[in-house]
Coordinates of C-alpha atoms and ligand atoms in Angstrom, one line a residue:
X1 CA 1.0 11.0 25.2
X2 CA -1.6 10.5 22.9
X3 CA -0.8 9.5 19.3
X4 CA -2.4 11.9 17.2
X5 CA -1.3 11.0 13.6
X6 CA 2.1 11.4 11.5
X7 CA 2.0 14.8 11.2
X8 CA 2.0 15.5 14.1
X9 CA 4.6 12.7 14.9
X10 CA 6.9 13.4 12.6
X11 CA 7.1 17.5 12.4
X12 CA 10.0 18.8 12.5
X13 CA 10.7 16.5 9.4
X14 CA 7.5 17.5 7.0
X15 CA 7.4 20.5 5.4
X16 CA 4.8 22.1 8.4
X17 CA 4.8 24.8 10.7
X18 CA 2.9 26.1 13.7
X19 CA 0.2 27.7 11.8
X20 CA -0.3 24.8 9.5
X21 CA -3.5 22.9 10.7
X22 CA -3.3 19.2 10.7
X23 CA -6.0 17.6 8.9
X24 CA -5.3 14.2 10.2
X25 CA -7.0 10.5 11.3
X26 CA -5.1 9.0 13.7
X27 CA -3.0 7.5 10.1
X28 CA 0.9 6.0 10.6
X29 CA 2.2 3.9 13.8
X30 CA 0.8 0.7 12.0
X31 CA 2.0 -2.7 13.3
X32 CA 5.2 -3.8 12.3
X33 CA 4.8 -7.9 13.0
X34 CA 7.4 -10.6 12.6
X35 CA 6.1 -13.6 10.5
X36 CA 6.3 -17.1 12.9
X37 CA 5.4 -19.6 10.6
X38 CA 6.4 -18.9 7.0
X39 CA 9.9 -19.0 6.9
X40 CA 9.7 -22.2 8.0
X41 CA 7.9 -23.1 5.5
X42 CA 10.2 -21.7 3.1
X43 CA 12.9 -24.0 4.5
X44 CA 15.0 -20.5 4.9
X45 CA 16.6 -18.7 7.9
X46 CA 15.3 -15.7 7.4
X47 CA 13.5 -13.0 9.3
X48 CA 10.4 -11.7 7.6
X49 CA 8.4 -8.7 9.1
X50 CA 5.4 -7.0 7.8
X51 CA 4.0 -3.4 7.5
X52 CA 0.8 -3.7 8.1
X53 CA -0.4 -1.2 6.4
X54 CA -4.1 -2.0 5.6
X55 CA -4.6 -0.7 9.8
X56 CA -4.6 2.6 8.5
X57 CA -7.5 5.1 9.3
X58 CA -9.3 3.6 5.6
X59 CA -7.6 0.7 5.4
X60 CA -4.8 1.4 3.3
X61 CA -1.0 3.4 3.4
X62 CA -3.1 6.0 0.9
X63 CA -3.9 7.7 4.3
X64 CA -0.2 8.9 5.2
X65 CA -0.1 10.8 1.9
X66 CA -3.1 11.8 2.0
X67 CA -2.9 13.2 5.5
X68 CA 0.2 15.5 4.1
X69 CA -2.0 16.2 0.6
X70 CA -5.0 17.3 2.4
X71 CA -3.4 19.8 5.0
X72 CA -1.4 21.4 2.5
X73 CA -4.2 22.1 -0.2
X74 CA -6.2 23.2 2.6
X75 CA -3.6 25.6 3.9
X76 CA -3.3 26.9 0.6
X77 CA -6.9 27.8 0.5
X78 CA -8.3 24.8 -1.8
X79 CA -12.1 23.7 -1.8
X80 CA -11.8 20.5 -3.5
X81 CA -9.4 17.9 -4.2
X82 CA -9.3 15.7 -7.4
X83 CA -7.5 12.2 -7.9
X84 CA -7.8 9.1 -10.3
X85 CA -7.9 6.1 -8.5
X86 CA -7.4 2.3 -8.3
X87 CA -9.8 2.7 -5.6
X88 CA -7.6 2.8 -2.2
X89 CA -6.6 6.9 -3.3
X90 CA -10.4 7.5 -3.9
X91 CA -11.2 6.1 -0.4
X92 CA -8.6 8.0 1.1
X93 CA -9.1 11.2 -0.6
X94 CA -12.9 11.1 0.1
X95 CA -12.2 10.4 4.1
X96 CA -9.7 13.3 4.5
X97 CA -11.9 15.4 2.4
X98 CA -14.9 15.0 4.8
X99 CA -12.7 15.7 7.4
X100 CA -11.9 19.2 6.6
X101 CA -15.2 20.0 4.9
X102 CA -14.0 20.3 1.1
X103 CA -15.3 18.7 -1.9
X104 CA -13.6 15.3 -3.1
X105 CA -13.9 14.3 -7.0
X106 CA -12.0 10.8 -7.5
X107 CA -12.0 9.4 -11.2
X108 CA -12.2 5.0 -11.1
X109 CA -11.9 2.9 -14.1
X110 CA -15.6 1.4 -14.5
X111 CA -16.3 -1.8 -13.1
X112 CA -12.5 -2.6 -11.6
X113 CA -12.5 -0.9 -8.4
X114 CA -12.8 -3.5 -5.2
X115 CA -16.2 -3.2 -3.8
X116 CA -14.8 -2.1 -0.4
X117 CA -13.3 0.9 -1.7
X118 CA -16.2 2.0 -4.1
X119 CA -18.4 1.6 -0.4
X120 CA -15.9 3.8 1.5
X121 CA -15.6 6.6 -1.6
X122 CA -19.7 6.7 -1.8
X123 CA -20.2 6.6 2.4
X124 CA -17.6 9.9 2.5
X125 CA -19.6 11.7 -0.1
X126 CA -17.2 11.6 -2.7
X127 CA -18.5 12.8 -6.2
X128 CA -17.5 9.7 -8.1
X129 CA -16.8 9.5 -11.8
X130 CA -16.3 6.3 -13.6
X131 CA -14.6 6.2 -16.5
X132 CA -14.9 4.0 -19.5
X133 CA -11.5 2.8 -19.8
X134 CA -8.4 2.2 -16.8
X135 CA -6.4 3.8 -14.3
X136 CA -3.6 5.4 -16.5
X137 CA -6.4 7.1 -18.8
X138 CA -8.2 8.6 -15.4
X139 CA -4.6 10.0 -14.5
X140 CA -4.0 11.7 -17.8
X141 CA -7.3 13.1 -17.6
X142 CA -6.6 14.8 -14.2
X143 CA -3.7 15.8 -15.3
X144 CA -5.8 17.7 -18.0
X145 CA -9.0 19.2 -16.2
X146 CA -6.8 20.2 -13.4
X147 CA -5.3 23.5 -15.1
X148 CA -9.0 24.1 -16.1
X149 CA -10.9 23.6 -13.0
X150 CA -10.2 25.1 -9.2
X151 CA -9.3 21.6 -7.7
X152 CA -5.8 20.6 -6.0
X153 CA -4.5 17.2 -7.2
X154 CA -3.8 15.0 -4.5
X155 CA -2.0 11.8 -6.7
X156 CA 1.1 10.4 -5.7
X157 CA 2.3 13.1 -8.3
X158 CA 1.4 16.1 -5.7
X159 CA 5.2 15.6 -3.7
X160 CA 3.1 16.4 -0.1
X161 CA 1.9 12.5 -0.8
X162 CA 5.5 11.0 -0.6
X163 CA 6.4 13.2 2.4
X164 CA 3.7 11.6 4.1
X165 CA 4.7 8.2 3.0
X166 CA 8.5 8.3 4.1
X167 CA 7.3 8.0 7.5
X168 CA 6.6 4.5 7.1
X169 CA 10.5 3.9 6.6
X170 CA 11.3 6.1 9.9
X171 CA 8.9 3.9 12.0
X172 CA 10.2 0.6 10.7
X173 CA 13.8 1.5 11.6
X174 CA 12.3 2.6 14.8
X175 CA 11.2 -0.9 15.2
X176 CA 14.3 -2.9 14.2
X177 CA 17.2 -0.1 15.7
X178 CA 18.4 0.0 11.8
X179 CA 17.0 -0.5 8.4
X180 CA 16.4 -4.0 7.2
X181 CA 18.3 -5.9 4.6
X182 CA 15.6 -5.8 2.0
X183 CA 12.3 -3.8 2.1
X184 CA 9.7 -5.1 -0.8
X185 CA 6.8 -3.8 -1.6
X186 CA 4.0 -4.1 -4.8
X187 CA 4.4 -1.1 -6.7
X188 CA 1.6 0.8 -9.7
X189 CA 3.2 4.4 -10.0
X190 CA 6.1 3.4 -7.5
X191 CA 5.4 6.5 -5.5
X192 CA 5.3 4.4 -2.2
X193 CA 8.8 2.8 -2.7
X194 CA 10.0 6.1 -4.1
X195 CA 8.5 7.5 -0.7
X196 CA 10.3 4.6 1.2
X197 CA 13.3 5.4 -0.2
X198 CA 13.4 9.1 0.7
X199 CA 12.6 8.1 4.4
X200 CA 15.6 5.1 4.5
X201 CA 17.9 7.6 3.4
X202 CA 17.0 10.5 5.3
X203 CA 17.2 8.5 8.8
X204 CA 20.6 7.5 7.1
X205 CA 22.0 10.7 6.7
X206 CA 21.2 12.0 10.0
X207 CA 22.5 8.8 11.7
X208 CA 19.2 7.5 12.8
X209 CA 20.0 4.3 10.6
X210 CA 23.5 3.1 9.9
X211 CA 22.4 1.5 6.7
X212 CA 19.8 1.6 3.6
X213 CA 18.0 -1.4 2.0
X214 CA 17.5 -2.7 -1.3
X215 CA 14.3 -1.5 -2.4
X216 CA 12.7 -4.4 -4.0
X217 CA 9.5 -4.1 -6.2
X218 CA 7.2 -6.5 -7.3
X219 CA 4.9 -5.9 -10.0
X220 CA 1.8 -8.3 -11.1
X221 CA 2.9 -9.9 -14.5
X222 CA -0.3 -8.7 -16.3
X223 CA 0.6 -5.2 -15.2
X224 CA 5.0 -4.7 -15.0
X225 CA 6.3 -1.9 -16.7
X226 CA 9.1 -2.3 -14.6
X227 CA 10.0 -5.8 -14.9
X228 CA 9.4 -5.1 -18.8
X229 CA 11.1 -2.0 -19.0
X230 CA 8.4 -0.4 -21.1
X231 CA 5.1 1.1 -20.6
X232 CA 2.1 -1.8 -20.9
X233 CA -1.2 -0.1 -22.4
X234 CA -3.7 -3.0 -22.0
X235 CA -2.6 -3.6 -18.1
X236 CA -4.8 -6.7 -16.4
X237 CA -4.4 -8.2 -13.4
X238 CA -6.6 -9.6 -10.1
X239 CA -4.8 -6.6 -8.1
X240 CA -6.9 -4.4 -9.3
X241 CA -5.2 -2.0 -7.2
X242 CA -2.3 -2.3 -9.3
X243 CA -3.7 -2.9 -12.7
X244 CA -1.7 0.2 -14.2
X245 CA 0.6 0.2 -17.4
X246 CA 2.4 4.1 -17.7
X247 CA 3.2 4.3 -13.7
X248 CA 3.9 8.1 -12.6
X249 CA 6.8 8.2 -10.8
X250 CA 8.7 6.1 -13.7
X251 CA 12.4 7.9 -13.2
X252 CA 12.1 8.4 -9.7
X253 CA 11.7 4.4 -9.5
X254 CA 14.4 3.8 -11.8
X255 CA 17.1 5.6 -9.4
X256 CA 15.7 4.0 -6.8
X257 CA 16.6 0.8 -8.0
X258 CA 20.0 2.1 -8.9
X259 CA 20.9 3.5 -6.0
X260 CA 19.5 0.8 -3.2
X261 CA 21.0 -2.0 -5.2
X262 CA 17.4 -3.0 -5.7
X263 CA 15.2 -4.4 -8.5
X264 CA 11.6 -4.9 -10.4
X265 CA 10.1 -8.1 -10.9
X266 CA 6.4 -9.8 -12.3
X267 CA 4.3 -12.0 -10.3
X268 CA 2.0 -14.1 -11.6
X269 CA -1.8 -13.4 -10.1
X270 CA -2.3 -17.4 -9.0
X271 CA 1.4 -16.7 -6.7
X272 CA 0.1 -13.5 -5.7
X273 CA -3.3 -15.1 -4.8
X274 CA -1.6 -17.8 -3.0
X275 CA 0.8 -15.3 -0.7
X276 CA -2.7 -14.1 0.4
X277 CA -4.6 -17.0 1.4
X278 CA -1.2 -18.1 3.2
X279 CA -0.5 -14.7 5.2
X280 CA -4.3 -15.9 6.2
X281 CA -3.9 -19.1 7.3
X282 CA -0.7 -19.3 8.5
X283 CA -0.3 -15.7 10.2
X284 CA -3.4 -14.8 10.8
X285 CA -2.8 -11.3 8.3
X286 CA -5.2 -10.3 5.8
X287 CA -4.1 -8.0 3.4
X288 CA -5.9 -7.1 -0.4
X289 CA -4.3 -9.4 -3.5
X290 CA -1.9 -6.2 -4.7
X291 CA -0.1 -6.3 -1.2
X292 CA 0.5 -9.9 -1.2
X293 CA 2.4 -9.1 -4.3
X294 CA 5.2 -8.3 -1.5
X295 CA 5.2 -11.4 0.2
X296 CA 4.9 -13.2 -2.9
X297 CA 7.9 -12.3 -4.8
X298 CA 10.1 -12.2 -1.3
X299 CA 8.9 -15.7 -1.0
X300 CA 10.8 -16.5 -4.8
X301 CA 13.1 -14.9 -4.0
X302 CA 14.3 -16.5 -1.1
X303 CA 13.5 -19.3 -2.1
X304 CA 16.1 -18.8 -5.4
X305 CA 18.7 -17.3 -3.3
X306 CA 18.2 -13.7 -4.3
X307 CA 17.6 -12.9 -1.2
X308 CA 19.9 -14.6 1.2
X309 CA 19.7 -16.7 4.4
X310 CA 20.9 -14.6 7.3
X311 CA 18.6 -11.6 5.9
X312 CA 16.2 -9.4 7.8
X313 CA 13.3 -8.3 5.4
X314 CA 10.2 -6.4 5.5
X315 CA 7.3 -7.1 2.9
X316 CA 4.9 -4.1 2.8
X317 CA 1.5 -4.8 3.3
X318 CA -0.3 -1.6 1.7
X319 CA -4.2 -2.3 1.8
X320 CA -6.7 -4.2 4.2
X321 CA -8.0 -7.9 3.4
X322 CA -11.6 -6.9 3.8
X323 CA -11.1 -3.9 0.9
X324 CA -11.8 -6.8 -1.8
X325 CA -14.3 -9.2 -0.3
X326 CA -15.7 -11.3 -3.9
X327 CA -11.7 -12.2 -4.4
X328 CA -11.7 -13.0 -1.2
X329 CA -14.4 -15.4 -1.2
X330 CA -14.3 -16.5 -4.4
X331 CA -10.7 -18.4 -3.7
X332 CA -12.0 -19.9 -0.8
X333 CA -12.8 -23.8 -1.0
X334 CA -13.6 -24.5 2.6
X335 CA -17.5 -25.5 2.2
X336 CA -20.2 -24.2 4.9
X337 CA -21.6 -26.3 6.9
X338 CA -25.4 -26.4 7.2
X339 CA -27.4 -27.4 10.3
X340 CA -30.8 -27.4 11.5
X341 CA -31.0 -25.3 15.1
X342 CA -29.9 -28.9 17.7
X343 CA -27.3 -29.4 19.9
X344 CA -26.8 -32.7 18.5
X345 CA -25.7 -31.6 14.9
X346 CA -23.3 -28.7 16.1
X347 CA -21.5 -31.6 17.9
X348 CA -21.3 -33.7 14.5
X349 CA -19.9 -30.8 13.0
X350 CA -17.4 -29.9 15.7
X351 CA -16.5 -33.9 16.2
X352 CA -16.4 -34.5 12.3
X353 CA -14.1 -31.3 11.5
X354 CA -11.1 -31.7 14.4
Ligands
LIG401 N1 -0.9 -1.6 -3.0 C1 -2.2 -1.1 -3.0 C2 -3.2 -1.7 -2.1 C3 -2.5 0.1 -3.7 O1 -3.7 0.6 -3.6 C4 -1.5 0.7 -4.5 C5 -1.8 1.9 -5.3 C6 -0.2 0.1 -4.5 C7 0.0 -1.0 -3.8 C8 0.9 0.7 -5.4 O2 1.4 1.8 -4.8 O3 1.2 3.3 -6.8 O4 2.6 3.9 -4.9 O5 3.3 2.1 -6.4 N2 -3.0 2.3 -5.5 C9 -3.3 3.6 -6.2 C10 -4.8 3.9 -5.9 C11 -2.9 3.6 -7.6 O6 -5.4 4.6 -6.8 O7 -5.3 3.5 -4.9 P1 2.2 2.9 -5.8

């Protein structure tokens, strides 16, 4: 049959019904791959899968919440949606927007959204307001203009988003027959491991899964509220999708933790950078700098016996590779070779580079 989204998918287990009209991409049923060369490198049995979640319709897990956010305000009559955005909610919101004809107003900090994202908001016709200061101060404005203007909110706040997102968790213990030993992902408002959690433990309690992972999140250290265990007001880090100090789902996050046996922890932006030119070059998986931040503290982690041999773990991969192209290419030493248009000089290059 063909796959027509996660709403669809996953029905009888999202707050739907048979009147409710999908609004939908194709989003969910992302590739769930098993990494072949890095825990070798690690020097550590373990099994390490990925989420590949930047294969999403806009090239990030945004998409599955947004899928769920967009239906519902449009069922309940809504003709425009509003969010604040790191830039991967703004992209999202203005896609799903343009897909059921409403309006889309998305609220970035100036200057520190990736350039991919800022493309995909202005090519869906998003009405895009830049604000002179960061993510946390766009959220408190929506917040505020949204009890004074006829638009639905489709943050990670709005709880449609994380009913959406819990699917990720039901397709990976589709995947592996049960829940993995840890699941880690990079969290900003922790609504996508609150989300996770939801789905682990619902597939738990109805016997789909016999067991729940420790919900692992990874913060950058410029940027960890978590890992601090206070709100950060100046938050800076080269994951600009994560550059945010006073995260939104703060107690839900915290009982997470509690209850998976989990934890927080910060990650320095030169090992974040370096989980993602390695998932490149050694995998062949290209995922933005924030979703590295996965990989990059379930690499320490292993590596200090946190996480120990024997264990089966999946690292979320939340955005695309391509959604940040200067970080990209701005890390990258490999120098270009130029060569005038002759046979001869393609074969020095070839014969000079094996
Ligand atoms: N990874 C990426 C690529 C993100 O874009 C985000 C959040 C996260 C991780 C963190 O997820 O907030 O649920 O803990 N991006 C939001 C945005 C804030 O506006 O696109 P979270």
């Amino acid at each position: 049959m063909r796959y027509t989204g996660l709403i669809n998918h996953y029905k009888d287990r999202l707050p739907v019904d048979e009147n409710t009209k999908f609004i939908s991409l194709g989003e969910g049923n992302t590739p769930f791959i098993r990494l072949e060369n890095i825990p070798a490198l690690l020097g550590k049995e373990v099994d390490i899968y990925v989420k590949y979640e930047g294969l999403n319709p806009t090239g990030s897990f945004k998409d599955r919440g947004m899928t769920m956010a967009v239906t519902k305000a449009v069922e309940a009559g809504s003709k425009a949606i509003i969010c604040a955005s790191t830039g991967n909610t703004s992209a999202s919101a203005a896609a799903y927007a343009a897909r059921a004809g409403i309006k889309a107003f998305v609220l970035i900090p100036e200057g520190k959204i990736a350039l991919g994202k800022l493309a995909q908001a202005m090519m869906h016709g998003a009405v895009i307001i830049q604000i002179k200061g960061n993510f946390d101060d766009g959220m408190r404005l929506v917040k505020e203009v949204a009890d004074h203007a006829p638009v639905s909110i489709v943050n990670s706040i709005n709880p449609f988003r994380l009913q959406g997102q819990k699917t990720a968790a039901f397709e990976i213990v589709e995947e592996l027959g049960d829940a993995p030993d840890y699941h880690c992902l990079p969290v900003g408002n922790a609504g996508n491991i609150s989300a996770h959690w939801m789905g682990y433990k619902e597939y738990q309690q109805d016997g789909k899964a016999k067991k729940t992972p420790a919900m692992v999140g990874y913060q950058a250290a410029g940027a960890a509220p978590f890992a601090k265990g206070e709100m950060v007001d100046n938050p800076e880090t080269i994951a600009t999708a994560i550059r945010i100090g006073h995260p939104q789902s703060w107690d839900l996050a915290h009982k997470v933790e509690k209850e998976s046996n989990g934890w927080f922890d910060a990650i320095t932006d030169e090992a974040i950078l370096a989980a993602q030119k390695l998932l490149t070059e050694q995998e062949g998986i290209f995922c933005e700098p924030a979703s590295a931040t996965s990989l990059a503290g379930a690499m320490i982690d292993i590596k200090n016996g946190k996480i120990p041999e024997g264990s089966t773990i999946v690292c979320t991969l939340t955005g695309h590779g391509l959604k940040d192209p200067d970080t990209a290419i701005a890390q990258c030493t490999n120098e270009m070779i130029l060569i005038n248009p002759v046979m001869d000089e393609v074969k020095n290059a070839i014969l000079n580079n094996m």
